[in-house]
Tab-separated table of C-alpha atoms and ligand atoms in Angstrom:
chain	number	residue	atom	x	y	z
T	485	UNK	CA	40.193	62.291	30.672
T	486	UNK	CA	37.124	63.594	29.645
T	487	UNK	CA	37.192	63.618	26.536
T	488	UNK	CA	37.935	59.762	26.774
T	489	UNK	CA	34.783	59.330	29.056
T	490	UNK	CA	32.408	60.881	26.220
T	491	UNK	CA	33.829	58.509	23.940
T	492	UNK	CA	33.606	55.533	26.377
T	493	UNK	CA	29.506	56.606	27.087
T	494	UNK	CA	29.377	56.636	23.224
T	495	UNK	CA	30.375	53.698	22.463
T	496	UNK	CA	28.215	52.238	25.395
T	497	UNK	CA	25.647	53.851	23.707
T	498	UNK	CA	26.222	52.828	20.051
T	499	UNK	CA	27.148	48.991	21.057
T	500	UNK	CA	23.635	48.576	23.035
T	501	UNK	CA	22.258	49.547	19.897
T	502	UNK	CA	24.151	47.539	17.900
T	503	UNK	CA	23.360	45.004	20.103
T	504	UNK	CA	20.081	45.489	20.172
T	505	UNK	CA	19.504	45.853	16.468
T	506	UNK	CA	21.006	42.781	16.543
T	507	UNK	CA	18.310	40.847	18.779
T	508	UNK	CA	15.446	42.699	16.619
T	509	UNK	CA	16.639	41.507	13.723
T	510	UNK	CA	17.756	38.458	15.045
T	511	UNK	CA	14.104	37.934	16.466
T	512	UNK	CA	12.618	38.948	13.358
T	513	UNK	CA	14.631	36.333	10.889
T	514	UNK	CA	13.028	33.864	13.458
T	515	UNK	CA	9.453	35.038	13.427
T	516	UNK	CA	10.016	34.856	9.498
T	517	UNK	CA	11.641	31.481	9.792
T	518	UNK	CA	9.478	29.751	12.219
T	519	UNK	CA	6.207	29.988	10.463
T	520	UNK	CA	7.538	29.349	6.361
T	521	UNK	CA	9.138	25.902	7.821
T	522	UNK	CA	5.289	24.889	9.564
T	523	UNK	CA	3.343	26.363	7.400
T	524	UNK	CA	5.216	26.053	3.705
T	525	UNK	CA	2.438	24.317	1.961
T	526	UNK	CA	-0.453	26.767	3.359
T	527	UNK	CA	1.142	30.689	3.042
T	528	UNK	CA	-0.280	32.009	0.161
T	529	UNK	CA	1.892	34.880	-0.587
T	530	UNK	CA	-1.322	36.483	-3.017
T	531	UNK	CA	-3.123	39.700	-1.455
T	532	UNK	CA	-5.910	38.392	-0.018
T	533	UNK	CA	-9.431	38.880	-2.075
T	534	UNK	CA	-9.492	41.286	-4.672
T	535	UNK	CA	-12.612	41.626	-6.618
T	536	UNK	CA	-12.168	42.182	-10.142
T	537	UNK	CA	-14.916	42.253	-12.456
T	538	UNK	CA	-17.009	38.782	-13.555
T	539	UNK	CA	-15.697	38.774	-16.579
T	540	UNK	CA	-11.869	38.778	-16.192
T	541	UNK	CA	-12.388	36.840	-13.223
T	542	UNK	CA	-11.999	33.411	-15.333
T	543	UNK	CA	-8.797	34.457	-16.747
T	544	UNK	CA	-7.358	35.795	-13.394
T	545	UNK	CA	-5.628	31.723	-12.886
T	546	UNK	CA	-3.896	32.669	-15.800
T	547	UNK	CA	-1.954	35.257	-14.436
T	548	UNK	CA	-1.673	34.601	-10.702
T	549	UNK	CA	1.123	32.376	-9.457
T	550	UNK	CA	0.133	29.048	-8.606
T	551	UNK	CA	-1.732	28.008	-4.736
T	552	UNK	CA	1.471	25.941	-3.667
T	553	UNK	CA	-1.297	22.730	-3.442
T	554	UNK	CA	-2.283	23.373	-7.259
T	555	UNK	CA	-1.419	20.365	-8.906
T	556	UNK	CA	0.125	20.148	-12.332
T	557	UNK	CA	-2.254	17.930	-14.162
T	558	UNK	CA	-2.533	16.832	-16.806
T	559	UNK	CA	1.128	16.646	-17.994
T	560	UNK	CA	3.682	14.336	-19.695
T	561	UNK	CA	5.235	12.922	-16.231
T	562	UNK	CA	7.834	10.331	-18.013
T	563	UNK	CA	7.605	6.637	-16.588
T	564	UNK	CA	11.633	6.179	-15.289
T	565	UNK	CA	11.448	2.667	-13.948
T	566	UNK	CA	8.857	1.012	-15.909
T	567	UNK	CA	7.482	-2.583	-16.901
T	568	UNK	CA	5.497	-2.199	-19.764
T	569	UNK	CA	4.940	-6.388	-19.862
T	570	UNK	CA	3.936	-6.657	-16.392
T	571	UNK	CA	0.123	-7.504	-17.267
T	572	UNK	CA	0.907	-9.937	-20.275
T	573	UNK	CA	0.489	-13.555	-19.283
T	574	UNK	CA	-0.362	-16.757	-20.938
T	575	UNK	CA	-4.084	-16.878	-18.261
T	576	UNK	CA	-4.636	-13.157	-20.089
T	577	UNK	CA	-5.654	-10.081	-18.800
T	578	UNK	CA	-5.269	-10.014	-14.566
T	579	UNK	CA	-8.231	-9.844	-12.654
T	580	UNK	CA	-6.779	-7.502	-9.833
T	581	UNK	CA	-4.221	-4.962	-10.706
T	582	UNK	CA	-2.985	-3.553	-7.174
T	583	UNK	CA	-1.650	-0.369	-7.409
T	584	UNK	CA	0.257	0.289	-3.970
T	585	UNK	CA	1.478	3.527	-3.071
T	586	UNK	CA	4.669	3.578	-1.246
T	587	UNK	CA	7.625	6.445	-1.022
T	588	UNK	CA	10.933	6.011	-2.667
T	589	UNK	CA	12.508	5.430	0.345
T	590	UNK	CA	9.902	2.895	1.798
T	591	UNK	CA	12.367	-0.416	0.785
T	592	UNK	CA	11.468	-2.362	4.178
T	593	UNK	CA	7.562	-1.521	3.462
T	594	UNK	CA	7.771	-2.799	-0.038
T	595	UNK	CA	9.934	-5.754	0.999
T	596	UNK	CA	7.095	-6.813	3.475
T	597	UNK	CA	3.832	-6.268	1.332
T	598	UNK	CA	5.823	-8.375	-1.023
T	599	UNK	CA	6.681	-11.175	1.206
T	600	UNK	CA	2.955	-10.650	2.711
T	601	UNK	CA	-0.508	-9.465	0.746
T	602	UNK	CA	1.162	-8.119	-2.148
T	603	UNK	CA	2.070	-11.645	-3.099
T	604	UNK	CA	0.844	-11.914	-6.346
T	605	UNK	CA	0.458	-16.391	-6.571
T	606	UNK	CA	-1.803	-15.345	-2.469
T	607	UNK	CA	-4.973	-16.519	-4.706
T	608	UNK	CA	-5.196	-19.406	-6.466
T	609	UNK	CA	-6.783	-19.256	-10.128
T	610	UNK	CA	-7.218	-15.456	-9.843
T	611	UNK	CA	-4.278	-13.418	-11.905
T	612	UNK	CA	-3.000	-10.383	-9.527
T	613	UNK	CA	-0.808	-8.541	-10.648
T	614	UNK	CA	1.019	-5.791	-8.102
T	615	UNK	CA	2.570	-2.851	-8.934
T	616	UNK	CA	4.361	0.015	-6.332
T	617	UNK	CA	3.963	3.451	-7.376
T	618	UNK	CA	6.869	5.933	-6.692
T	619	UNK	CA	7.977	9.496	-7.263
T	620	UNK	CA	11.357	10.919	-7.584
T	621	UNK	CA	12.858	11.196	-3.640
T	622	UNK	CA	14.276	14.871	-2.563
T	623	UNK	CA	17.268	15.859	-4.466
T	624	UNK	CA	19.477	15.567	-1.591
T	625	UNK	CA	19.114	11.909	-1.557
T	626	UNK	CA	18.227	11.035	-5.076
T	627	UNK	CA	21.702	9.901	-5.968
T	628	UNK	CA	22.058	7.194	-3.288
T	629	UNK	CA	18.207	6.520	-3.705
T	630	UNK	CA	18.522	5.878	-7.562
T	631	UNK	CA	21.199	3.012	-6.914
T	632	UNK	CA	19.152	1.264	-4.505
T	633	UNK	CA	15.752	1.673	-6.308
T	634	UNK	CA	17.693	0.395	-9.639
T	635	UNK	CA	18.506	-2.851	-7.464
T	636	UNK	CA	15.370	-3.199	-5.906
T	637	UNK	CA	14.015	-3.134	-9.406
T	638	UNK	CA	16.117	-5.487	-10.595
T	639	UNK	CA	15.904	-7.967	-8.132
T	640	UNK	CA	11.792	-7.767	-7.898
T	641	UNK	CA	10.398	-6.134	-11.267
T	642	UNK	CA	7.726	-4.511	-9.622
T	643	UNK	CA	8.806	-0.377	-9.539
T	644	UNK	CA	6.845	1.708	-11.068
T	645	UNK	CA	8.630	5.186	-10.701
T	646	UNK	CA	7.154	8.654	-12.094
T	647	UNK	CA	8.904	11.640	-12.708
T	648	UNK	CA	7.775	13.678	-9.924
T	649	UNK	CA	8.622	14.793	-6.420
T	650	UNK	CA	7.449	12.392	-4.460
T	651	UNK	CA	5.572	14.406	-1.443
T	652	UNK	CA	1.831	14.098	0.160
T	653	UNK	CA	0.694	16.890	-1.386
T	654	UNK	CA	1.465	14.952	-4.706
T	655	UNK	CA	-0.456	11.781	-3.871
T	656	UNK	CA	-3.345	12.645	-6.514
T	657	UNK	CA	-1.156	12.727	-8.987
T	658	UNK	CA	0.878	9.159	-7.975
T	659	UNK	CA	-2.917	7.519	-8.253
T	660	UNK	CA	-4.002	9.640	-11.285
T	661	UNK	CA	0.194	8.172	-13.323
T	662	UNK	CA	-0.871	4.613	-11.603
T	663	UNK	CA	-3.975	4.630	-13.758
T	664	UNK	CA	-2.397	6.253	-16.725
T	665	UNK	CA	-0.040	3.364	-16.698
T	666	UNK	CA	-3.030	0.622	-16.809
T	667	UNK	CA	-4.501	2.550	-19.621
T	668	UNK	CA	-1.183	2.099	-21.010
T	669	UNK	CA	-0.290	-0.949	-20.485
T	670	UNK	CA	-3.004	-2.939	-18.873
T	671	UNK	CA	-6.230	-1.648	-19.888
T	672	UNK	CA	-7.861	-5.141	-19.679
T	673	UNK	CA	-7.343	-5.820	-16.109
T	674	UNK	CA	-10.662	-6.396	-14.832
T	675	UNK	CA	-10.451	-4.814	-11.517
T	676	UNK	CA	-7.908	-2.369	-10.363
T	677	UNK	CA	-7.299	-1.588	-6.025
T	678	UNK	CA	-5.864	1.434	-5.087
T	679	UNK	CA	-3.749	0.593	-1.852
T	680	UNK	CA	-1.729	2.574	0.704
T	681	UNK	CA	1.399	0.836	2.284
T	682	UNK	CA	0.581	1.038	5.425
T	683	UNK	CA	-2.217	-1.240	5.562
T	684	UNK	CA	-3.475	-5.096	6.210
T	685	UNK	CA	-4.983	-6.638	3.492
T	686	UNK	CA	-7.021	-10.097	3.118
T	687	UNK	CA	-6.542	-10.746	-1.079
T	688	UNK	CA	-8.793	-14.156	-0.838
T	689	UNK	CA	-12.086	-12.270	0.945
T	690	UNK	CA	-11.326	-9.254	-1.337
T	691	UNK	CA	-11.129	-11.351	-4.450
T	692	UNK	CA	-13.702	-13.956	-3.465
T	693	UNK	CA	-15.998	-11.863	-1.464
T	694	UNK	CA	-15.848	-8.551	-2.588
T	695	UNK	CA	-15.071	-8.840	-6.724
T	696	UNK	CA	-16.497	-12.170	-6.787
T	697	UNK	CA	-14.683	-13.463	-10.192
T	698	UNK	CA	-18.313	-15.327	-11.371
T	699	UNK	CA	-20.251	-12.698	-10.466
T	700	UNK	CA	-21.241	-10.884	-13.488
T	701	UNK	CA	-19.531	-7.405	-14.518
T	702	UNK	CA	-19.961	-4.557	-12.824
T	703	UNK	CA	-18.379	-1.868	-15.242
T	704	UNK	CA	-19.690	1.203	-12.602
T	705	UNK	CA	-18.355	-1.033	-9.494
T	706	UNK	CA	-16.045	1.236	-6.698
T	707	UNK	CA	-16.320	0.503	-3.292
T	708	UNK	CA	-14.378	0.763	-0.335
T	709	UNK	CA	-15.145	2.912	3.268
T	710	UNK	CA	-17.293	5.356	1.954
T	711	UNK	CA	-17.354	8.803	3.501
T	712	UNK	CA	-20.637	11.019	3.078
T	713	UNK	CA	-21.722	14.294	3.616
T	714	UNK	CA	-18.050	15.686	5.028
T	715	UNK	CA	-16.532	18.945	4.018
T	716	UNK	CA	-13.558	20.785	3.385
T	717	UNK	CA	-11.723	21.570	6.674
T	718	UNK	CA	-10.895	25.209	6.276
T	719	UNK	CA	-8.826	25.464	9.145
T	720	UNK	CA	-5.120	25.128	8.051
T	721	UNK	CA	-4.108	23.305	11.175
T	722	UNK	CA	-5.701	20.233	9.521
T	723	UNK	CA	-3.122	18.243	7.755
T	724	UNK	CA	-6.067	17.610	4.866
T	725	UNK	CA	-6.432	21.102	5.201
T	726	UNK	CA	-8.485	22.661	1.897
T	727	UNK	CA	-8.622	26.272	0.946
T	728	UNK	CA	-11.529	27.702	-0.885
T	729	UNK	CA	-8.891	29.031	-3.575
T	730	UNK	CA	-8.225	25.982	-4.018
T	731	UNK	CA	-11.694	24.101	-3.736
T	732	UNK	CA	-15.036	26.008	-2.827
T	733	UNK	CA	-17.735	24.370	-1.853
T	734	UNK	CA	-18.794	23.180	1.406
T	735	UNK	CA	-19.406	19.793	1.056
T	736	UNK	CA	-17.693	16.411	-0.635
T	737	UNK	CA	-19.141	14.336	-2.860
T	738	UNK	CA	-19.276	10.640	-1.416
T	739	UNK	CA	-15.829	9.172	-1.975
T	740	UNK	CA	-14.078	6.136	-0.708
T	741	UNK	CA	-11.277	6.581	1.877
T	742	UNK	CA	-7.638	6.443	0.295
T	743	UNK	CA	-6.158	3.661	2.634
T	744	UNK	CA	-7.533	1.092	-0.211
T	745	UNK	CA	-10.317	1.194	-2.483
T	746	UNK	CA	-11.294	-0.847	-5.523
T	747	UNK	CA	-12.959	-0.610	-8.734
T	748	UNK	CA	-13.928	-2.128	-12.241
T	749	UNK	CA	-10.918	-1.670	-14.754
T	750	UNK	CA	-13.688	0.045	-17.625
T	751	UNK	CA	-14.862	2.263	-14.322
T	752	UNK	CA	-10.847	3.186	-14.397
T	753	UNK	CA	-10.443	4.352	-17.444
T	754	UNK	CA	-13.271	6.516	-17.393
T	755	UNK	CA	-12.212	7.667	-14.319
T	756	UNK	CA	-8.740	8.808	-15.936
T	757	UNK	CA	-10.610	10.010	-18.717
T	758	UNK	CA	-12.616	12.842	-16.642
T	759	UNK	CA	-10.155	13.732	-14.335
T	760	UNK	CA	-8.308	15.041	-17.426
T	761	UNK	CA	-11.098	18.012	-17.579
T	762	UNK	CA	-11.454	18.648	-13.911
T	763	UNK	CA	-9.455	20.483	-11.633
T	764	UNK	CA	-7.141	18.634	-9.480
T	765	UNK	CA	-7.021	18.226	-5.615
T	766	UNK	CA	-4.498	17.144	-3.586
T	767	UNK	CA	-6.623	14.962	-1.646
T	768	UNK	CA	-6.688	11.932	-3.605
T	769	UNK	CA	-9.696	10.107	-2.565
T	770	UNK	CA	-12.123	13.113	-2.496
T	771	UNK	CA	-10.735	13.637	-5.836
T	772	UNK	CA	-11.683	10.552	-7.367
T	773	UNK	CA	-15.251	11.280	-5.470
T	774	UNK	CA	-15.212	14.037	-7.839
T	775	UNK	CA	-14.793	12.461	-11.180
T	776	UNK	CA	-17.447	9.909	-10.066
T	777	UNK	CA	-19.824	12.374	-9.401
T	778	UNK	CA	-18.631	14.089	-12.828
T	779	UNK	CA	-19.685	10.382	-14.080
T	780	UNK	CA	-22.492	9.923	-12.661
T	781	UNK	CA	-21.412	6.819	-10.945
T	782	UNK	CA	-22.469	6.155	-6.624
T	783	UNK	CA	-19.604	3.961	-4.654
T	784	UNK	CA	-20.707	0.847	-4.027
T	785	UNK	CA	-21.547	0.229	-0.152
T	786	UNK	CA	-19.360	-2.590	0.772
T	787	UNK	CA	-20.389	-4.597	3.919
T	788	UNK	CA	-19.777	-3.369	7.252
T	789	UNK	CA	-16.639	-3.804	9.028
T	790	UNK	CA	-15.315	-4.850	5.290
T	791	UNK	CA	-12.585	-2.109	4.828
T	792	UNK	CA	-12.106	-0.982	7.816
T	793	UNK	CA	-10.331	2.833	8.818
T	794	UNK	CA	-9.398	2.269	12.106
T	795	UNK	CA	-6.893	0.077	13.712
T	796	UNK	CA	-8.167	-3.048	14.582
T	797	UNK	CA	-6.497	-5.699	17.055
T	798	UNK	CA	-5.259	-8.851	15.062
T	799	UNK	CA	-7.613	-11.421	15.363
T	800	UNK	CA	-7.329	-14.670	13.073
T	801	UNK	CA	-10.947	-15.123	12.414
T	802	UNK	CA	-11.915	-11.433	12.125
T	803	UNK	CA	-8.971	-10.748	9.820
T	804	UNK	CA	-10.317	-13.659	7.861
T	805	UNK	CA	-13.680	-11.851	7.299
T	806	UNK	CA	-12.511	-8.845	6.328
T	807	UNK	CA	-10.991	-6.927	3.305
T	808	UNK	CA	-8.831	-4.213	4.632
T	809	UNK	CA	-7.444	-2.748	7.621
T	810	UNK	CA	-5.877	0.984	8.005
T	811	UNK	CA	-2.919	1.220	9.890
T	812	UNK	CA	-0.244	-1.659	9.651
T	813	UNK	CA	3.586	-1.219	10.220
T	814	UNK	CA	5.818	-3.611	7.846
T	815	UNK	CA	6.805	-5.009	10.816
T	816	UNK	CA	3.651	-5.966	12.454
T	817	UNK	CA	2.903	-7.297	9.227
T	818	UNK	CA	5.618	-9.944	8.986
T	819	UNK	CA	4.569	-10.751	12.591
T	820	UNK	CA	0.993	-12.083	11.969
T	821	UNK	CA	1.045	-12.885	8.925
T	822	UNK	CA	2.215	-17.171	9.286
T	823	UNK	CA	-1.105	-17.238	11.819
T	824	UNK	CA	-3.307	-15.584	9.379
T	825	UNK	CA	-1.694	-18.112	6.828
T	826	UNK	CA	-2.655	-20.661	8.909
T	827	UNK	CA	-5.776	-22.303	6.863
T	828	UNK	CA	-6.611	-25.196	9.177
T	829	UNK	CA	-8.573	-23.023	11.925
T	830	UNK	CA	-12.217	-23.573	11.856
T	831	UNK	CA	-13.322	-19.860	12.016
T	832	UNK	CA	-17.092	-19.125	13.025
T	833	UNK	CA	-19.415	-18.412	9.680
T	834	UNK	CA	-20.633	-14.791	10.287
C	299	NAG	C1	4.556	-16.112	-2.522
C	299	NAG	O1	3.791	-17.219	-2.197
C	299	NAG	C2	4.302	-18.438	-2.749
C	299	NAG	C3	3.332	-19.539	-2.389
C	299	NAG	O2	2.066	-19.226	-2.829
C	299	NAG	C4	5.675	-18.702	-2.175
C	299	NAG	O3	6.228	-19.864	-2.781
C	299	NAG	C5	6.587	-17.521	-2.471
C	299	NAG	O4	7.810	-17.680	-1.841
C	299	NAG	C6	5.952	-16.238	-1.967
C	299	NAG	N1	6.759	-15.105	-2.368
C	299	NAG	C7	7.328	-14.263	-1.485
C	299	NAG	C8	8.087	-13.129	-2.032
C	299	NAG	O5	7.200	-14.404	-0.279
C	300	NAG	C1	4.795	17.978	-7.124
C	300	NAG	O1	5.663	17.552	-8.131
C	300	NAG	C2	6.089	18.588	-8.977
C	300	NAG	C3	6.862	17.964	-10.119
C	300	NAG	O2	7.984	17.257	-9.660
C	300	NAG	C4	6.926	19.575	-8.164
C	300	NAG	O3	7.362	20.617	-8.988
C	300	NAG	C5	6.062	20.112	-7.048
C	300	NAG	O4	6.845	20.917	-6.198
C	300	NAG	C6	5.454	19.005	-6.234
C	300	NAG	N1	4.445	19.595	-5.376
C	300	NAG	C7	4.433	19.428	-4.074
C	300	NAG	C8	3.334	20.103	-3.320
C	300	NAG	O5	5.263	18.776	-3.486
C	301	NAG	C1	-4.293	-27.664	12.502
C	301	NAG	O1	-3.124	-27.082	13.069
C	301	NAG	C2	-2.752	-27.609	14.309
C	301	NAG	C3	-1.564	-26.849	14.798
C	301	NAG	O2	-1.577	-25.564	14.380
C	301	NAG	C4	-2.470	-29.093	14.197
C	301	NAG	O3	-2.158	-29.639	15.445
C	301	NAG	C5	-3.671	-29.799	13.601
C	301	NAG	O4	-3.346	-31.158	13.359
C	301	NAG	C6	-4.104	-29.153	12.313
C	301	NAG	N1	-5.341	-29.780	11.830
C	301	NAG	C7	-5.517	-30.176	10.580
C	301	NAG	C8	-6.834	-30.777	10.271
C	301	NAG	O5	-4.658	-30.031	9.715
């Protein structure tokens, strides 16, 4: 009877341990978990500062493992859906080459800047020619992806898909493979936009207004919203969060926003051409503020209220005197887009 009592306490004993090794490690699997699914891009796994001599210090990037937002760049990303024609017409080279920026899986957004501003016949006697920019999707969906992006190509001939995984921390290098292609294959176009999908855009002011096809060239022409004088936010939080490992100074160069910006097709290429020396960010737009300033080119103020970052109730007239809006759903697209058609309204001359 005792004897059985000792053993019962025991084994009392050794299951609330068991169980509550089981809750510590339990809890700690989830500390560890939590955090690497938040935070994936941001956790630098490197000891933190060690100071080696000058020197060896340049070499050090050699050896360390990658920041997880170093980009790899430059390097032979293959074109996979591809239309190496797409500039060639009988009118020549196109005057606006719209590169748009959409996700694999962003069919309805495509479908709508297609059947809205990313109509390329939108501007009488001006050639625009529009391209969307893709990465591979995440391997769990590629298969099913691959089918429908095959179709979509087929059907529209406007896919331009690059052979990398297509994620926001890879945006840089979707812009820097959408220039590489108009080196490629349409170094001529005269003026080449860099476009988000989730935007509103006005072709006819931007064309007429902004470019201004009679005007003379302007081979050191970008413009767009221009940001000055901001910094790196250090503070991880931040989704455009920027560690000194990764870039150290304090300040940005002036750069135009990413939702849309445009510039001169020979301003392009030498755009392309620096960023192949420089180290690349993530950010894309700041980015291309730093090859400029590696130029020696300024962004071209636009007007005010021209390109324009933050959402803006749709107004016919307004919309009518303005390039760009930030911050459009496909769907609210489709919705205004027979009233901004609409070309009979008499509309106030600012
Ligand atoms: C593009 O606009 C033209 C008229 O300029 C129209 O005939 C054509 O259907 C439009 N394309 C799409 C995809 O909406
Ligand atoms: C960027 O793309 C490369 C090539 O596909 C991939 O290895 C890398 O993980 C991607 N980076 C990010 C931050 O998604
Ligand atoms: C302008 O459109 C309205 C309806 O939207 C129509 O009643 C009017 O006749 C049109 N005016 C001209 C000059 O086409």
């Amino acid at each position: 009877m005792k004897l059985t009592r000792r053993w019962l306490v025991l084994g009392t004993l050794l299951s609330t341990a068991f169980v509550g090794l089981l809750v510590l490690l339990v809890g700690q699997f989830v500390d560890f978990q939590t955090p690497s699914v938040d935070l994936k891009p941001f956790v630098s796994t490197e000891p933190a500062g060690e100071t080696s001599s000058l020197p060896l210090r340049k070499f050090e990037w050699q050896a360390r493992t990658p920041h997880p937002l170093d980009l790899k760049y430059p390097y032979p990303y293959p074109f996979l859906i591809n239309h190496p024609d797409k500039c060639e017409s009988p009118g020549g080279a196109p005057f606006l080459l719209m590169l748009v920026m959409t996700r694999p899986q962003d069919v309805a957004v495509r479908q709508a800047i297609r059947e809205t501003w990313g109509n390329e016949t939108l501007v009488p006697g001006v050639i625009i020619r529009c391209l969307f920019v893709l990465g591979l999707p995440p391997p769990l969906f590629a298969k099913e992806l691959h089918t429908l992006l095959e179709e979509e190509d087929r059907e529209h001939g406007d896919l331009l898909q690059v052979g990398f995984l297509d994620t926001y921390h890879n945006l840089t290098l979707k812009v820097l493979m959408g220039l590489e292609w108009m080196a490629q294959y349409c170094p001529t176009a005269h003026y080449v936009l860099k476009v988000d999908a989730d935007v509103f855009l006005n072709p006819s002011f931007l064309v007429w207004q902004v470019l201004q096809p009679n005007g003379p060239p302007r081979p050191d022409f970008i413009t767009g919203y221009i940001y000055r004088n901001s910094g790196p936010l250090r503070n991880p939080a931040y989704k455009w969060y920027m560690p000194p490992e990764v870039y150290l100074p304090d300040k940005y160069p002036p750069y135009c926003a990413g939702p849309g910006y445009v510039l001169s097709g020979p301003l392009a290429l030498r755009v392309l051409a620096v960023a192949q020396t420089l180290k690349v960010i993530y950010l894309e737009d700041v980015f291309v503020g730093l090859c400029l300033q590696q130029l020696g080119v300024k962004p071209t103020p636009s007007p005010p209220q021209v390109f324009q970052m933050f959402p803006l109730q749709y107004e016919h007239c307004a919309f009518h005197r303005l390039a760009l809006v930030h911050k459009f759903q496909p769907q609210e697209l489709l919705q205004i887009w027979p009233d901004f058609q609409r070309v009979n309204m008499t509309c106030p001359t600012a």
